[in-house]
């Protein structure tokens, strides 16, 4: 069976602009390849992004931003896990 949509139908994310997941989750093997300094920089970026998403949530942001909060939180946890294992 083909994964493409039936003729005449748009793909699922094309119907709702901005609803496609903008941030993909970070892969642990990619994080393990980074240095500790790179991990800390990535962590700072993620925390800053989480702060802006929380502000958007309070000010009535789009649903896609609300869903992105979960992805960013999981990414932060992933970074911290890899960072702590590197310290050992």
Coordinates of N, CA and C in Angstrom, one line a residue, residues 13-67:
X13 N -0.5 17.2 6.9 CA 0.0 18.5 7.5 C -0.2 19.7 6.5
X14 N -0.5 19.4 5.3 CA -0.7 20.5 4.3 C -2.0 21.2 4.5
X15 N -3.0 20.5 5.2 CA -4.3 21.1 5.4 C -4.2 22.2 6.4
X16 N -3.3 22.1 7.4 CA -3.2 23.0 8.5 C -1.9 23.6 8.5
X17 N -1.7 24.8 7.9 CA -0.3 25.4 7.9 C 0.2 25.7 9.3
X18 N 1.4 25.4 9.5 CA 2.0 25.6 10.8 C 1.8 24.5 11.8
X19 N 1.0 23.4 11.4 CA 0.8 22.4 12.4 C 1.8 21.2 12.3
X20 N 2.6 21.3 11.3 CA 3.7 20.2 11.2 C 4.7 20.4 12.3
X21 N 5.2 19.3 12.8 CA 6.1 19.4 13.9 C 7.4 20.1 13.4
X22 N 7.6 21.3 13.9 CA 8.8 22.1 13.5 C 10.0 21.6 14.1
X23 N 10.0 21.2 15.3 CA 11.2 20.7 16.0 C 11.1 19.2 16.1
X24 N 12.1 18.5 15.5 CA 12.1 17.1 15.7 C 12.8 16.7 17.0
X25 N 12.6 15.6 17.5 CA 13.3 15.3 18.8 C 14.7 14.9 18.5
X26 N 15.6 15.3 19.4 CA 17.0 15.0 19.3 C 17.3 13.5 19.5
X27 N 18.2 13.0 18.7 CA 18.6 11.6 18.8 C 19.7 11.5 19.8
X28 N 19.6 10.5 20.7 CA 20.6 10.3 21.7 C 22.0 10.0 21.1
X29 N 22.0 9.2 20.0 CA 23.3 8.9 19.4 C 24.0 10.1 18.9
X30 N 23.2 11.1 18.4 CA 23.8 12.4 17.9 C 24.3 13.2 19.0
X31 N 23.6 13.1 20.2 CA 24.0 13.9 21.3 C 25.3 13.3 21.9
X32 N 25.4 12.0 21.9 CA 26.6 11.3 22.4 C 27.9 11.7 21.7
X33 N 27.7 12.0 20.4 CA 28.9 12.4 19.5 C 29.4 13.8 19.8
X34 N 28.6 14.6 20.5 CA 28.9 16.0 20.8 C 29.8 16.1 22.0
X35 N 30.6 17.2 22.1 CA 31.4 17.4 23.3 C 30.5 18.0 24.4
X36 N 31.1 18.0 25.6 CA 30.3 18.5 26.8 C 29.9 20.0 26.6
X37 N 30.9 20.8 26.0 CA 30.6 22.2 25.8 C 29.4 22.4 24.8
X38 N 29.4 21.5 23.7 CA 28.3 21.6 22.7 C 27.0 21.2 23.4
X39 N 27.0 20.2 24.3 CA 25.8 19.8 25.0 C 25.3 20.9 25.8
X40 N 26.2 21.6 26.5 CA 25.7 22.7 27.4 C 25.1 23.8 26.6
X41 N 25.7 24.1 25.4 CA 25.2 25.1 24.5 C 23.8 24.7 24.0
X42 N 23.7 23.5 23.6 CA 22.4 23.0 23.2 C 21.3 23.1 24.3
X43 N 21.8 22.8 25.5 CA 20.9 22.8 26.7 C 20.4 24.3 26.9
X44 N 21.3 25.2 26.8 CA 20.9 26.6 27.0 C 19.9 27.0 25.9
X45 N 20.2 26.6 24.6 CA 19.3 26.9 23.5 C 17.9 26.4 23.8
X46 N 17.8 25.1 24.3 CA 16.5 24.5 24.5 C 15.8 25.2 25.7
X47 N 16.5 25.5 26.7 CA 15.9 26.2 27.8 C 15.3 27.6 27.4
X48 N 16.1 28.3 26.6 CA 15.6 29.6 26.1 C 14.3 29.4 25.2
X49 N 14.4 28.4 24.4 CA 13.2 28.1 23.6 C 12.0 27.7 24.4
X50 N 12.2 26.9 25.5 CA 11.1 26.5 26.4 C 10.5 27.8 27.0
X51 N 11.4 28.7 27.4 CA 10.9 29.9 28.1 C 10.0 30.7 27.1
X52 N 10.4 30.8 25.8 CA 9.6 31.6 24.9 C 8.3 30.8 24.6
X53 N 8.3 29.5 24.6 CA 7.1 28.7 24.4 C 6.1 28.9 25.5
X54 N 6.7 29.0 26.7 CA 5.8 29.2 27.9 C 5.2 30.5 27.9
X55 N 5.9 31.5 27.4 CA 5.3 32.9 27.3 C 4.2 32.9 26.2
X56 N 4.5 32.2 25.1 CA 3.4 32.0 24.1 C 2.2 31.3 24.6
X57 N 2.4 30.4 25.5 CA 1.3 29.6 26.1 C 0.4 30.6 26.9
X58 N 1.1 31.4 27.7 CA 0.3 32.3 28.6 C -0.4 33.4 27.8
X59 N 0.2 33.8 26.7 CA -0.4 34.9 25.9 C -1.3 34.3 24.8
X60 N -1.7 33.0 24.9 CA -2.6 32.4 24.0 C -2.0 32.1 22.7
X61 N -0.9 31.3 22.7 CA -0.3 30.9 21.5 C -1.0 29.8 20.7
X62 N -0.5 29.5 19.6 CA -1.1 28.5 18.7 C -0.9 27.1 19.3
X63 N -1.8 26.2 18.8 CA -1.8 24.9 19.3 C -0.5 24.2 19.0
X64 N 0.1 24.5 17.9 CA 1.4 23.9 17.5 C 2.5 24.2 18.5
X65 N 2.5 25.4 19.0 CA 3.5 25.8 20.0 C 3.2 25.1 21.4
X66 N 2.0 24.9 21.7 CA 1.7 24.1 22.9 C 2.2 22.7 22.9
X67 N 2.0 22.1 21.7 CA 2.5 20.7 21.5 C 4.0 20.7 21.5

